[in-house]
C-alpha atoms as a PDB file:
ATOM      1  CA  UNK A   1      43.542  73.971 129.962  1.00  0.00           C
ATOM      2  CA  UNK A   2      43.669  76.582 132.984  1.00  0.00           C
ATOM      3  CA  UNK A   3      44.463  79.215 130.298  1.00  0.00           C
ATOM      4  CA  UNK A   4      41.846  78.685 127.811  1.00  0.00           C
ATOM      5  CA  UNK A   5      39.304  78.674 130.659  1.00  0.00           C
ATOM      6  CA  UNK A   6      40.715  82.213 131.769  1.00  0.00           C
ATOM      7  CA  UNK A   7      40.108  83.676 127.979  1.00  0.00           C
ATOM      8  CA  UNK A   8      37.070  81.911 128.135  1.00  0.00           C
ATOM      9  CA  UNK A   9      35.496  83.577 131.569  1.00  0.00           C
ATOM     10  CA  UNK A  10      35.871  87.311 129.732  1.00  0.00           C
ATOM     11  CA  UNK A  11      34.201  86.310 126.793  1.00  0.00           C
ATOM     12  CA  UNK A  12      30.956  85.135 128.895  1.00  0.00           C
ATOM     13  CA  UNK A  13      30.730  87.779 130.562  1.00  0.00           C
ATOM     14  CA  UNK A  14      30.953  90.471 127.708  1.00  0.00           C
ATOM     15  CA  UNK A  15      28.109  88.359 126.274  1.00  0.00           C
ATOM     16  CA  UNK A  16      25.811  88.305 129.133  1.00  0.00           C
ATOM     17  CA  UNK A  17      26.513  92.142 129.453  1.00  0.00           C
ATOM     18  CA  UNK A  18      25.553  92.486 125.961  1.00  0.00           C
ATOM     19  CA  UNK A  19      22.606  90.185 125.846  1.00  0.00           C
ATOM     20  CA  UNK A  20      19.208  91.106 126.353  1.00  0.00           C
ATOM     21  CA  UNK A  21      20.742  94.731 127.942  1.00  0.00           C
ATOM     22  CA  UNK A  22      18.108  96.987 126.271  1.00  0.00           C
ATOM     23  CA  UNK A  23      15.536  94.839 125.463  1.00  0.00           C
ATOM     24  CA  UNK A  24      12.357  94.917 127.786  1.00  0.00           C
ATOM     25  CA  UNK A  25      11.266  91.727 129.081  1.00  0.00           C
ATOM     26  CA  UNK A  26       7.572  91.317 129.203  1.00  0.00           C
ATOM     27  CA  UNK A  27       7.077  87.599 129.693  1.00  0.00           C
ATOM     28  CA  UNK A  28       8.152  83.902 130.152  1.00  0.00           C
ATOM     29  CA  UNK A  29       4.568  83.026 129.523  1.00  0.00           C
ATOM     30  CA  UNK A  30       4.168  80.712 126.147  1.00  0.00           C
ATOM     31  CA  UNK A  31       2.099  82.629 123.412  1.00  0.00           C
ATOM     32  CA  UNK A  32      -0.648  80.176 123.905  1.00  0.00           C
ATOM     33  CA  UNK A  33      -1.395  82.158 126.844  1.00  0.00           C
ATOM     34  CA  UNK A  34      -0.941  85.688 125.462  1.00  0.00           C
ATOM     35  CA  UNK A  35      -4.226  87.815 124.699  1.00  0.00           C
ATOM     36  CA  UNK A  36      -4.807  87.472 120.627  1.00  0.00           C
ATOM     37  CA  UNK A  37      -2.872  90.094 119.177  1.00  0.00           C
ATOM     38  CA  UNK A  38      -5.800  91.398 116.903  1.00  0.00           C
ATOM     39  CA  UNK A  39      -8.244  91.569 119.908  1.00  0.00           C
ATOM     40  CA  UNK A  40      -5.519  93.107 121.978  1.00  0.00           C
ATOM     41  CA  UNK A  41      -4.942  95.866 119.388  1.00  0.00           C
ATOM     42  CA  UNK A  42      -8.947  96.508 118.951  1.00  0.00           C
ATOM     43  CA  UNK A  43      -9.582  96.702 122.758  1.00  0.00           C
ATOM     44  CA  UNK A  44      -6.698  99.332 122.530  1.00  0.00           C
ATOM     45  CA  UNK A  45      -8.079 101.299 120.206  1.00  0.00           C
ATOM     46  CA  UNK A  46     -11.479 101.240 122.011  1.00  0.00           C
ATOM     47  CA  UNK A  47      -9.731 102.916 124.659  1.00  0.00           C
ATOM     48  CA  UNK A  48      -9.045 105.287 122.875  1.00  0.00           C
ATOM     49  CA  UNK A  49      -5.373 104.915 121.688  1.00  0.00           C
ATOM     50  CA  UNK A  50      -4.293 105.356 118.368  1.00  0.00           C
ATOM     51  CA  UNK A  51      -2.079 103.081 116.916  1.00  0.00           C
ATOM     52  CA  UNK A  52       0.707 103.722 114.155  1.00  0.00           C
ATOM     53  CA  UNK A  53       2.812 100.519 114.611  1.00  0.00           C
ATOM     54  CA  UNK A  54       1.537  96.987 116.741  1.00  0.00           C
ATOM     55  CA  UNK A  55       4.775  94.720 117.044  1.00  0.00           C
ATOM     56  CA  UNK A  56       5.667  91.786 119.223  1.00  0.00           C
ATOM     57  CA  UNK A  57       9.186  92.534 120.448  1.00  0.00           C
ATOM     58  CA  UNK A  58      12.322  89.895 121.335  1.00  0.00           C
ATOM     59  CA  UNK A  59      11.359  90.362 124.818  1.00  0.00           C
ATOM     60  CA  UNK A  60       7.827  88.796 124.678  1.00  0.00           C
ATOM     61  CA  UNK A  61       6.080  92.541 124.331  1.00  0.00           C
ATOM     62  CA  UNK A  62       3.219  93.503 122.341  1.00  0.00           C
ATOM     63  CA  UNK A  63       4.781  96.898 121.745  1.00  0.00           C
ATOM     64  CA  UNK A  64       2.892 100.076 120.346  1.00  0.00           C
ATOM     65  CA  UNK A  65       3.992 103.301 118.567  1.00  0.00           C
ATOM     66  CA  UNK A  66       0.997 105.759 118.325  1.00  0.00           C
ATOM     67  CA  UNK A  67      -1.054 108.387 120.939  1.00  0.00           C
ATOM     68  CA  UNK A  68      -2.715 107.495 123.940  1.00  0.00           C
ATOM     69  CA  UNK A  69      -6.435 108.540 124.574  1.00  0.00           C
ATOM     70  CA  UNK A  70      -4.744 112.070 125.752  1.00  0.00           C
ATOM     71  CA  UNK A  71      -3.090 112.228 122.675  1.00  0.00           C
ATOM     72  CA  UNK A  72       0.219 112.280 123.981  1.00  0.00           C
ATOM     73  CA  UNK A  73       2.646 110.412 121.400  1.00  0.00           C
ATOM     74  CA  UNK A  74       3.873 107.030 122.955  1.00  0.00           C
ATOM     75  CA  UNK A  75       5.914 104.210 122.975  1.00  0.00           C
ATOM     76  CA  UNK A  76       4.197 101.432 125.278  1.00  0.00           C
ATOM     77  CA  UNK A  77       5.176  97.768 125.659  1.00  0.00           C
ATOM     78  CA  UNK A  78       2.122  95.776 127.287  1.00  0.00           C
ATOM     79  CA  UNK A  79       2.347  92.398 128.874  1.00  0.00           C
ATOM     80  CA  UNK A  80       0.762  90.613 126.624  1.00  0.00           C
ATOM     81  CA  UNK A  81      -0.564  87.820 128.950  1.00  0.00           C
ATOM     82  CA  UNK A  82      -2.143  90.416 131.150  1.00  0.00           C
ATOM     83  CA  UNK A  83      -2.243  93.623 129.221  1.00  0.00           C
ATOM     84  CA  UNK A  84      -0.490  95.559 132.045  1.00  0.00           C
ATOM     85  CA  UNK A  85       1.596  98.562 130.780  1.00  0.00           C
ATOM     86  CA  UNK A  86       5.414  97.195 131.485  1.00  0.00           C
ATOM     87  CA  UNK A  87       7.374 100.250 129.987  1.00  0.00           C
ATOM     88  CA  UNK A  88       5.960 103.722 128.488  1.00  0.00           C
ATOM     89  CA  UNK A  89       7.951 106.648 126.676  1.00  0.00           C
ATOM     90  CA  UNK A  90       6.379 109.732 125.851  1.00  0.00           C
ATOM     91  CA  UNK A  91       7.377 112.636 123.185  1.00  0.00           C
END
């Protein structure tokens, strides 16, 4: 039994190393409470940010692909329970 728990204990690890490692976390918040993902997108684009691609993302992102009102190309996950910018890329 000792032994099996010992091959165990590596492969729990390796998976919590691999889970979730390069996804963004936005969220815990139930989707009843997110911002409507239409509105969201159209308050967005009255802002003045163009939008190529509008996903939700495993970590509980709305996530855009597009320009921001400076027309710098972006990659932006919001929160989308409060709209807050949680992780931007640029280029």
């Amino acid at each position: 039994m000792r032994q099996s728990a010992l091959f165990a204990l590596p492969a729990v690890i390796l998976l919590s190393a691999c889970s979730g490692g390069d996804t963004t976390q936005c969220t815990a918040a139930p989707q009843s409470a997110w911002h409507d993902e239409a509105r969201f997108r159209q308050m967005l684009v009255d802002q003045g940010y163009q939008i190529n691609q509008f996903k939700v993302t495993e970590g509980n992102c709305y996530e855009i692909y597009g320009f921001d009102p400076d027309q710098t190309k972006v990659e932006i996950y919001f929160n989308p329970v409060n709209g807050s910018i949680v992780k931007r890329e640029e280029g």
